Tab-separated table of C-alpha atoms and ligand atoms in Angstrom:
chain	number	residue	atom	x	y	z
C	906	MET	CA	31.480	52.590	-23.228
C	907	ASN	CA	29.187	49.654	-22.593
C	908	PRO	CA	25.767	51.572	-21.560
C	909	HIS	CA	24.867	48.753	-19.221
C	910	LEU	CA	27.999	49.520	-16.949
C	911	ALA	CA	26.023	52.445	-15.734
C	912	GLN	CA	23.150	50.389	-14.434
C	913	LEU	CA	25.365	48.729	-12.034
C	914	GLN	CA	24.938	49.491	-8.301
C	915	PRO	CA	28.090	50.218	-5.789
C	916	TYR	CA	28.717	46.992	-4.016
C	917	PRO	CA	27.219	46.682	-0.586
C	918	PHE	CA	30.774	47.100	1.006
C	919	GLU	CA	31.007	50.509	-0.782
C	920	LYS	CA	27.779	51.374	0.591
C	921	LEU	CA	29.101	50.217	4.080
C	922	ARG	CA	32.161	52.809	3.702
C	923	ALA	CA	29.862	55.502	2.898
C	924	LEU	CA	27.607	54.775	5.947
C	925	PHE	CA	30.494	54.534	8.074
C	926	ALA	CA	31.953	57.691	7.049
C	927	GLY	CA	32.922	60.161	9.914
C	928	VAL	CA	32.204	57.396	12.488
C	929	THR	CA	35.091	56.760	15.207
C	930	PRO	CA	34.749	53.343	16.343
C	931	ASN	CA	35.005	53.086	20.254
C	932	PRO	CA	38.962	52.631	20.824
C	933	GLN	CA	38.078	50.631	24.177
C	934	TYR	CA	37.153	47.769	21.906
C	935	LYS	CA	39.206	45.745	19.373
C	936	GLU	CA	37.463	45.551	16.043
C	937	ILE	CA	35.499	42.404	15.139
C	938	LYS	CA	34.212	42.284	11.621
C	939	LEU	CA	31.215	39.937	11.002
C	940	SER	CA	30.318	41.871	7.800
C	941	ILE	CA	32.007	39.939	4.878
C	942	GLY	CA	31.306	36.390	4.167
C	943	GLU	CA	34.903	35.659	3.973
C	944	PRO	CA	35.721	32.369	5.758
C	945	GLN	CA	38.442	32.827	8.183
C	946	HIS	CA	39.162	29.502	9.553
C	947	PRO	CA	42.831	28.399	8.729
C	948	THR	CA	43.388	26.823	5.206
C	949	PRO	CA	44.054	22.983	5.655
C	950	ALA	CA	47.931	22.324	5.180
C	951	PHE	CA	47.508	19.413	2.900
C	952	ILE	CA	45.821	21.781	0.379
C	953	MET	CA	48.731	24.309	0.357
C	954	GLU	CA	51.062	21.497	0.103
C	955	ALA	CA	49.188	20.240	-3.085
C	956	LEU	CA	49.207	23.781	-4.240
C	957	ALA	CA	53.011	23.952	-4.066
C	958	ASN	CA	53.317	20.365	-5.640
C	959	GLY	CA	51.408	21.791	-8.496
C	960	LEU	CA	53.864	24.584	-9.272
C	961	LYS	CA	55.535	22.584	-11.701
C	962	GLY	CA	52.268	22.981	-13.722
C	963	LEU	CA	53.028	26.679	-14.268
C	964	ALA	CA	55.075	25.608	-17.585
C	965	ASN	CA	52.189	24.913	-19.420
C	966	TYR	CA	48.909	26.613	-20.519
C	967	PRO	CA	45.932	24.943	-18.741
C	968	THR	CA	42.923	24.107	-20.937
C	969	THR	CA	39.505	25.722	-20.168
C	970	GLN	CA	38.075	22.128	-19.419
C	971	GLY	CA	40.812	21.447	-17.061
C	972	ILE	CA	42.399	18.396	-16.212
C	973	PRO	CA	40.767	15.110	-16.412
C	974	ALA	CA	41.639	14.330	-12.729
C	975	LEU	CA	39.954	17.541	-11.598
C	976	ARG	CA	36.670	16.677	-13.347
C	977	GLN	CA	36.700	13.050	-12.052
C	978	ALA	CA	37.385	14.333	-8.487
C	979	ILE	CA	34.363	16.610	-8.811
C	980	ALA	CA	32.237	13.881	-10.356
C	981	ALA	CA	33.165	11.503	-7.418
C	982	TRP	CA	32.341	14.252	-4.913
C	983	CYS	CA	28.974	14.682	-6.578
C	984	GLN	CA	28.300	11.006	-6.403
C	985	ARG	CA	29.141	10.756	-2.828
C	986	ARG	CA	27.416	13.855	-1.739
C	987	TYR	CA	24.471	14.009	-3.971
C	988	ASP	CA	24.359	10.137	-5.274
C	989	LEU	CA	24.619	11.795	-8.767
C	990	ALA	CA	26.136	9.980	-11.835
C	991	LEU	CA	27.686	12.898	-13.678
C	992	ASN	CA	29.616	12.475	-16.864
C	993	PRO	CA	33.069	14.333	-16.154
C	994	GLU	CA	33.592	14.938	-19.916
C	995	THR	CA	30.334	16.725	-20.684
C	996	GLU	CA	28.480	17.702	-17.682
C	997	ILE	CA	31.369	19.300	-15.226
C	998	LEU	CA	33.606	22.389	-15.899
C	999	PRO	CA	35.962	23.887	-13.375
C	1000	VAL	CA	35.498	27.799	-12.707
C	1001	ASN	CA	37.726	30.451	-10.905
C	1002	GLY	CA	35.278	30.459	-8.017
C	1003	SER	CA	31.639	30.457	-8.276
C	1004	ARG	CA	31.297	34.493	-8.694
C	1005	GLU	CA	32.848	34.616	-12.111
C	1006	ALA	CA	30.748	31.687	-13.198
C	1007	LEU	CA	27.630	32.983	-12.074
C	1008	PHE	CA	28.393	36.129	-13.767
C	1009	SER	CA	29.731	34.838	-17.062
C	1010	PHE	CA	26.929	32.306	-17.167
C	1011	ALA	CA	24.418	35.046	-17.916
C	1012	GLN	CA	26.438	36.263	-20.944
C	1013	THR	CA	26.296	32.543	-22.276
C	1014	VAL	CA	22.611	31.979	-21.817
C	1015	ILE	CA	20.814	35.171	-22.269
C	1016	ASP	CA	19.513	36.036	-25.602
C	1017	PRO	CA	19.088	39.684	-25.998
C	1018	SER	CA	17.809	39.560	-29.492
C	1019	VAL	CA	14.423	39.063	-28.309
C	1020	SER	CA	14.185	42.773	-27.682
C	1021	LYS	CA	14.328	43.287	-31.418
C	1022	THR	CA	12.351	40.073	-32.556
C	1023	ARG	CA	9.631	40.373	-29.585
C	1024	GLY	CA	9.775	43.632	-28.580
C	1025	HIS	CA	10.647	43.203	-25.065
C	1026	VAL	CA	13.674	42.874	-23.058
C	1027	PRO	CA	14.754	39.328	-21.467
C	1028	LEU	CA	14.277	39.032	-17.594
C	1029	VAL	CA	16.552	37.233	-14.952
C	1030	VAL	CA	14.887	36.320	-11.686
C	1031	SER	CA	16.714	36.908	-8.675
C	1032	PRO	CA	15.998	36.062	-4.942
C	1033	ASN	CA	15.514	39.124	-2.632
C	1034	PRO	CA	17.747	39.612	-0.542
C	1035	PHE	CA	20.441	38.240	-3.025
C	1036	TYR	CA	24.075	38.304	-3.871
C	1037	GLN	CA	24.667	41.187	-6.081
C	1038	ILE	CA	26.577	39.498	-8.912
C	1039	TYR	CA	23.135	38.203	-10.187
C	1040	GLU	CA	21.879	41.566	-10.816
C	1041	GLY	CA	25.305	42.927	-12.424
C	1042	ALA	CA	25.132	39.621	-14.663
C	1043	ALA	CA	21.605	40.479	-15.893
C	1044	TYR	CA	22.263	44.028	-16.685
C	1045	LEU	CA	25.391	43.294	-18.629
C	1046	ALA	CA	23.980	40.521	-20.670
C	1047	GLY	CA	21.245	43.145	-21.854
C	1048	ALA	CA	18.521	41.755	-19.402
C	1049	GLU	CA	16.757	43.367	-16.689
C	1050	PRO	CA	16.461	41.653	-13.179
C	1051	ARG	CA	13.159	40.951	-11.443
C	1052	PHE	CA	13.332	40.273	-7.773
C	1053	LEU	CA	11.154	37.780	-5.785
C	1054	ASN	CA	11.040	38.800	-1.980
C	1055	ASN	CA	12.104	36.283	0.424
C	1056	LEU	CA	10.358	37.529	3.692
C	1057	PRO	CA	10.238	35.724	7.157
C	1058	GLY	CA	6.481	35.863	6.925
C	1059	ASN	CA	6.733	33.468	4.198
C	1060	ASP	CA	9.532	31.435	5.801
C	1061	PHE	CA	11.800	33.163	3.078
C	1062	ALA	CA	10.047	31.326	0.433
C	1063	PHE	CA	9.885	33.079	-3.138
C	1064	ASP	CA	7.068	35.367	-3.700
C	1065	TYR	CA	6.131	33.825	-7.166
C	1066	GLY	CA	3.028	35.684	-7.504
C	1067	ALA	CA	4.947	39.050	-7.786
C	1068	LEU	CA	5.421	38.229	-11.457
C	1069	SER	CA	2.701	38.503	-14.133
C	1070	ALA	CA	2.265	35.695	-16.787
C	1071	GLU	CA	3.544	38.073	-19.563
C	1072	GLU	CA	6.590	38.673	-17.208
C	1073	TRP	CA	7.200	34.964	-16.599
C	1074	ALA	CA	7.025	34.358	-20.497
C	1075	ARG	CA	9.878	36.763	-20.646
C	1076	VAL	CA	12.255	35.040	-18.022
C	1077	GLN	CA	15.186	33.572	-19.646
C	1078	LEU	CA	17.261	32.842	-16.369
C	1079	PHE	CA	16.326	32.256	-12.741
C	1080	TYR	CA	19.038	32.378	-10.022
C	1081	VAL	CA	18.560	30.267	-7.100
C	1082	CYS	CA	20.720	30.449	-3.896
C	1083	SER	CA	20.146	27.483	-1.356
C	1084	PRO	CA	21.522	27.738	1.125
C	1085	GLY	CA	20.656	31.303	0.795
C	1086	ASN	CA	22.836	34.255	1.299
C	1087	PRO	CA	22.011	36.025	3.423
C	1088	THR	CA	18.791	33.991	5.058
C	1089	GLY	CA	20.300	30.684	5.138
C	1090	LYS	CA	17.261	29.146	3.888
C	1091	VAL	CA	17.545	25.950	2.258
C	1092	LEU	CA	15.013	24.961	-0.517
C	1093	SER	CA	13.012	21.881	0.082
C	1094	LEU	CA	12.129	19.129	-2.448
C	1095	ALA	CA	8.727	20.508	-2.602
C	1096	ASP	CA	10.339	23.992	-3.343
C	1097	TRP	CA	12.459	22.465	-6.155
C	1098	LYS	CA	9.449	20.763	-7.662
C	1099	THR	CA	7.623	24.223	-7.905
C	1100	LEU	CA	10.604	25.889	-9.564
C	1101	PHE	CA	10.869	22.862	-12.092
C	1102	ASP	CA	7.260	23.311	-12.676
C	1103	LEU	CA	7.747	26.836	-13.702
C	1104	SER	CA	10.892	26.210	-15.959
C	1105	ASP	CA	8.989	23.483	-17.638
C	1106	LYS	CA	6.000	25.984	-18.341
C	1107	TYR	CA	8.163	29.141	-19.311
C	1108	GLY	CA	11.481	27.566	-20.707
C	1109	PHE	CA	13.798	29.494	-18.408
C	1110	ILE	CA	17.082	28.093	-17.309
C	1111	ILE	CA	17.981	27.486	-13.564
C	1112	ALA	CA	21.270	28.645	-12.325
C	1113	SER	CA	21.436	27.166	-8.649
C	1114	ASP	CA	24.176	28.746	-6.613
C	1115	GLU	CA	25.204	26.368	-3.826
C	1116	CYS	CA	28.496	27.705	-2.665
C	1117	TYR	CA	27.288	27.407	1.069
C	1118	SER	CA	26.011	23.712	0.453
C	1119	GLU	CA	28.727	22.330	2.973
C	1120	ILE	CA	28.053	24.831	5.863
C	1121	TYR	CA	25.058	23.155	7.554
C	1122	PHE	CA	24.534	21.936	11.041
C	1123	ASP	CA	22.755	18.619	11.046
C	1124	GLU	CA	25.012	15.818	9.903
C	1125	ALA	CA	21.933	13.590	9.137
C	1126	ASN	CA	20.413	16.313	6.844
C	1127	PRO	CA	22.657	17.994	4.386
C	1128	PRO	CA	21.122	20.548	2.152
C	1129	ILE	CA	19.522	19.243	-1.073
C	1130	GLY	CA	21.341	20.328	-4.255
C	1131	GLY	CA	19.483	21.430	-7.380
C	1132	LEU	CA	20.766	18.470	-9.546
C	1133	GLN	CA	19.848	16.012	-6.407
C	1134	ALA	CA	16.254	17.312	-6.393
C	1135	ALA	CA	15.985	16.757	-10.142
C	1136	SER	CA	17.188	13.457	-9.871
C	1137	LEU	CA	15.030	12.671	-6.453
C	1138	LEU	CA	12.113	13.824	-8.667
C	1139	GLY	CA	13.075	11.588	-11.699
C	1140	ARG	CA	14.048	14.287	-14.000
C	1141	THR	CA	16.902	14.946	-16.275
C	1142	ASN	CA	19.121	18.022	-15.867
C	1143	GLU	CA	17.573	19.774	-18.640
C	1144	ARG	CA	17.759	23.709	-18.190
C	1145	LEU	CA	19.539	23.131	-14.906
C	1146	VAL	CA	23.159	24.076	-13.932
C	1147	MET	CA	24.748	23.952	-10.371
C	1148	PHE	CA	27.427	26.209	-9.121
C	1149	SER	CA	29.923	24.963	-6.313
C	1150	SER	CA	32.816	26.231	-4.664
C	1151	LEU	CA	35.785	25.178	-2.379
C	1152	SER	CA	36.029	28.834	-0.783
C	1153	LYS	CA	33.719	28.220	1.951
C	1154	ARG	CA	33.697	24.403	2.101
C	1155	SER	CA	37.684	24.110	2.306
C	1156	ASN	CA	38.505	27.750	3.595
C	1157	VAL	CA	40.289	28.639	0.458
C	1158	PRO	CA	38.758	31.748	-0.806
C	1159	GLY	CA	41.938	33.059	-2.235
C	1160	MET	CA	42.292	30.098	-4.429
C	1161	ARG	CA	39.409	30.658	-6.677
C	1162	SER	CA	38.158	27.196	-7.366
C	1163	GLY	CA	34.781	25.879	-7.848
C	1164	PHE	CA	32.779	24.171	-10.562
C	1165	VAL	CA	29.538	24.076	-12.536
C	1166	ALA	CA	27.695	20.987	-13.314
C	1167	GLY	CA	24.407	19.849	-15.072
C	1168	ASP	CA	22.851	20.164	-18.587
C	1169	ALA	CA	25.455	19.109	-21.064
C	1170	ALA	CA	23.995	21.133	-23.852
C	1171	ILE	CA	24.562	24.243	-21.686
C	1172	ILE	CA	27.758	23.399	-20.431
C	1173	ARG	CA	28.921	22.888	-23.864
C	1174	LYS	CA	28.073	26.463	-24.778
C	1175	PHE	CA	29.531	27.573	-21.620
C	1176	LEU	CA	32.839	25.926	-22.376
C	1177	LEU	CA	32.773	27.663	-25.766
C	1178	TYR	CA	32.135	31.084	-24.132
C	1179	ARG	CA	34.756	30.454	-21.501
C	1180	THR	CA	37.455	29.462	-24.105
C	1181	TYR	CA	37.302	33.082	-25.481
C	1182	HIS	CA	36.789	34.518	-22.054
C	1183	GLY	CA	40.221	33.142	-21.196
C	1184	CYS	CA	39.394	31.933	-17.830
C	1185	ALA	CA	41.180	28.478	-17.538
C	1186	MET	CA	42.088	27.423	-13.929
C	1187	PRO	CA	45.830	27.719	-13.122
C	1188	PRO	CA	47.648	24.146	-12.961
C	1189	PRO	CA	48.549	24.544	-9.301
C	1190	VAL	CA	45.019	25.627	-8.241
C	1191	GLN	CA	43.597	22.560	-10.208
C	1192	THR	CA	46.080	20.120	-8.296
C	1193	ALA	CA	45.103	21.500	-5.080
C	1194	SER	CA	41.369	21.484	-6.108
C	1195	VAL	CA	41.550	17.458	-6.689
C	1196	ALA	CA	43.113	17.155	-3.055
C	1197	ALA	CA	40.445	19.416	-1.476
C	1198	TRP	CA	37.398	17.573	-3.254
C	1199	ASN	CA	38.876	14.100	-2.471
C	1200	ASP	CA	38.934	14.967	1.415
C	1201	GLU	CA	35.981	15.197	3.549
C	1202	ALA	CA	37.621	15.269	7.014
C	1203	HIS	CA	38.681	18.948	6.924
C	1204	VAL	CA	35.010	19.792	5.865
C	1205	LEU	CA	33.571	17.967	8.727
C	1206	ASP	CA	36.194	19.704	11.056
C	1207	ASN	CA	34.949	23.162	9.371
C	1208	ARG	CA	31.387	22.462	10.222
C	1209	ASN	CA	32.088	21.437	13.620
C	1210	GLN	CA	33.671	24.875	14.102
C	1211	TYR	CA	30.717	26.725	12.882
C	1212	ARG	CA	28.205	24.360	14.718
C	1213	GLU	CA	29.911	25.321	17.955
C	1214	LYS	CA	30.005	29.075	17.325
C	1215	PHE	CA	26.179	28.978	16.192
C	1216	ALA	CA	25.170	26.836	19.278
C	1217	ALA	CA	26.970	29.404	21.564
C	1218	CYS	CA	26.120	32.654	19.723
C	1219	THR	CA	22.548	32.351	18.377
C	1220	PRO	CA	20.731	32.111	21.814
C	1221	LEU	CA	22.566	35.064	23.192
C	1222	ILE	CA	22.022	37.170	20.069
C	1223	ALA	CA	18.421	35.896	19.511
C	1224	GLU	CA	17.403	37.197	23.042
C	1225	VAL	CA	18.003	40.832	21.847
C	1226	LEU	CA	17.532	40.600	17.940
C	1227	GLY	CA	14.828	38.603	15.910
C	1228	THR	CA	16.825	35.563	14.806
C	1229	GLY	CA	17.409	32.034	15.101
C	1230	MET	CA	19.444	29.026	13.666
C	1231	PRO	CA	19.521	29.266	10.010
C	1232	ASP	CA	19.007	26.170	8.092
C	1233	ALA	CA	22.588	26.357	6.886
C	1234	SER	CA	25.263	28.868	5.883
C	1235	PHE	CA	27.261	30.772	8.193
C	1236	TYR	CA	25.137	33.862	8.587
C	1237	LEU	CA	22.480	35.057	11.180
C	1238	TRP	CA	19.981	37.086	9.423
C	1239	ALA	CA	18.692	39.287	12.423
C	1240	ARG	CA	15.998	41.858	12.742
C	1241	VAL	CA	17.052	44.779	14.542
C	1242	ASP	CA	13.805	46.071	16.209
C	1243	LYS	CA	13.180	43.600	18.588
C	1244	LEU	CA	13.799	45.670	21.752
C	1245	ALA	CA	13.547	49.352	20.169
C	1246	PRO	CA	12.624	50.843	16.826
C	1247	ILE	CA	15.749	51.317	14.803
C	1248	SER	CA	16.606	51.066	11.062
C	1249	ASP	CA	19.304	48.490	10.092
C	1250	SER	CA	21.572	51.364	8.865
C	1251	GLU	CA	21.349	53.078	12.152
C	1252	PHE	CA	21.887	49.811	14.061
C	1253	ALA	CA	25.056	48.897	12.089
C	1254	ARG	CA	26.429	52.558	12.485
C	1255	GLY	CA	25.662	52.603	16.234
C	1256	LEU	CA	27.003	49.163	16.694
C	1257	LEU	CA	30.489	50.168	15.142
C	1258	GLU	CA	30.670	53.606	16.903
C	1259	HIS	CA	29.871	52.182	20.409
C	1260	TYR	CA	31.142	48.442	20.342
C	1261	ASN	CA	33.514	48.114	17.193
C	1262	VAL	CA	31.529	45.491	15.769
C	1263	VAL	CA	31.100	45.622	12.046
C	1264	VAL	CA	27.700	43.940	10.569
C	1265	LEU	CA	26.066	44.563	7.200
C	1266	PRO	CA	22.551	46.370	7.015
C	1267	GLY	CA	20.247	44.046	5.239
C	1268	SER	CA	18.907	46.727	2.955
C	1269	PHE	CA	22.261	46.978	1.272
C	1270	LEU	CA	21.488	43.206	-0.021
C	1271	ALA	CA	18.015	43.776	-1.202
C	1272	ARG	CA	16.225	46.063	-3.690
C	1273	GLU	CA	12.830	47.440	-3.350
C	1274	ALA	CA	10.145	45.096	-5.100
C	1275	ASN	CA	6.298	45.401	-4.470
C	1276	GLY	CA	7.106	48.382	-2.401
C	1277	VAL	CA	9.252	46.659	0.367
C	1278	ASN	CA	12.807	46.154	0.573
C	1279	PRO	CA	12.854	42.655	2.249
C	1280	GLY	CA	16.204	43.328	3.935
C	1281	ALA	CA	15.056	46.647	5.620
C	1282	GLY	CA	15.200	46.057	9.342
C	1283	PHE	CA	17.776	43.316	9.189
C	1284	VAL	CA	21.288	42.969	9.731
C	1285	ARG	CA	23.569	40.064	8.348
C	1286	ILE	CA	26.056	38.785	10.913
C	1287	ALA	CA	28.537	36.314	9.506
C	1288	LEU	CA	29.851	34.138	12.159
C	1289	VAL	CA	33.316	33.880	10.609
C	1290	ALA	CA	35.544	34.947	13.179
C	1291	SER	CA	37.117	32.631	15.840
C	1292	LEU	CA	34.597	31.434	18.320
C	1293	ALA	CA	36.108	33.695	21.276
C	1294	GLU	CA	35.854	36.507	18.891
C	1295	CYS	CA	32.190	35.793	17.880
C	1296	LEU	CA	31.332	35.272	21.610
C	1297	ASP	CA	32.857	38.578	22.236
C	1298	ALA	CA	30.947	40.293	19.469
C	1299	ALA	CA	27.643	38.644	20.782
C	1300	ALA	CA	28.066	40.145	24.084
C	1301	ARG	CA	28.809	43.439	22.582
C	1302	ILE	CA	25.665	43.101	20.573
C	1303	ARG	CA	23.594	42.393	23.556
C	1304	GLN	CA	24.718	45.339	25.470
C	1305	PHE	CA	24.125	47.680	22.416
C	1306	ALA	CA	20.778	46.294	21.855
C	1307	GLN	CA	19.843	46.377	25.566
C	1308	LYS	CA	20.759	50.254	25.757
C	1309	LEU	CA	18.631	51.055	22.524
X	298	PLP	C1	25.761	33.476	-2.482
X	298	PLP	C2	27.183	33.539	-3.176
X	298	PLP	N1	27.372	33.152	-4.235
X	298	PLP	C3	28.746	33.102	-4.559
X	298	PLP	C4	29.912	33.651	-4.049
X	298	PLP	C5	31.150	33.353	-4.411
X	298	PLP	O1	31.894	32.686	-4.048
X	298	PLP	P1	33.322	32.213	-4.624
X	298	PLP	O2	33.509	32.863	-5.917
X	298	PLP	O3	34.290	32.373	-3.561
X	298	PLP	O4	33.072	30.742	-5.088
X	298	PLP	C6	29.506	34.094	-2.701
X	298	PLP	C7	30.631	34.518	-2.070
X	298	PLP	O5	30.585	35.031	-0.781
X	298	PLP	C8	28.350	33.945	-2.201
X	298	PLP	O6	28.048	34.847	-0.859
């Protein structure tokens, strides 16, 4: 067996099941699940129709690079959204959702042989709290993760000082998540500049996870993308790759469709890796993805629904928990001890038991670094259910917190 498998942590939802073992949710209430980041707005009909129309493609093996029409649609979207002129032949690849790509990317770019030649294991930097795939990707690529705390006192910025110069020199890959899961934090152009300077100094690759890029609240201020930041700063996209997804943008998490774009030299190697990995996108999904990337009206409608939910629920919840509007994404990252001392796990357990609302303890989404678990004391509340259910959940959260 691959010994690195033993380094993998149980997924947060497994930890949640263990936490809730033996709890009987109050039967007076219907369950409201705000724990999983799974969009629940309906999939647009035109995407389903395009998927059905693509079924004839099942007669052929797809190529790993995907059909030109898909890469062109993605390039055109990147042009409209970020004012980028990407080459669809060399700078874009379709992927089966950003998750598999974020994972397999580490297998492509990490050079574990440095442990023999230089006597140290390569490092992969991750935000903290973070999306757990980054950690597993690092371990299975023969690297070690290093976590940079994102704490509210520092406006969720990276704690760059946590690594020594010796450690920075070992970093081969840096995962960034903007808009962040779970904090909702969006990196500014100045934040990107700091990150690019570090990448220039130490030579690491930046993997920019942008799967929440289209869930934002101010139409005049969409989140800056990593490649966009590089372009605005007059840089090339050397050592920089972005990961994007239709899952949240178009309410198609089951379709498994996204893309990677950026540094052509890296994309070429990633394509080689993926050819052997055998992860070409099924033809009907490619057809449906073209339709989805070409349409923006449904994305606006999607955002309007989140905007309405956040406007209605955030003030209600902020009266009893320490939270506020995120920069973007569909999560409220909320401190639980505003009214009374309680841990995030106790809060989540009690809320389920008394009010049948499921939220995720923040400590499950983070690792202890520098003596703190930056998720401890927080819960992640995903406003993915309908407006009525989210409002109902907010009312129950208020009742629960006020009785603590
Ligand atoms: C931060 C982050 N990145 C990536 C993903 C993967 O999304 P998908 O594989 O559906 O594109 C998720 C899913 O929840 C996520 O929260």
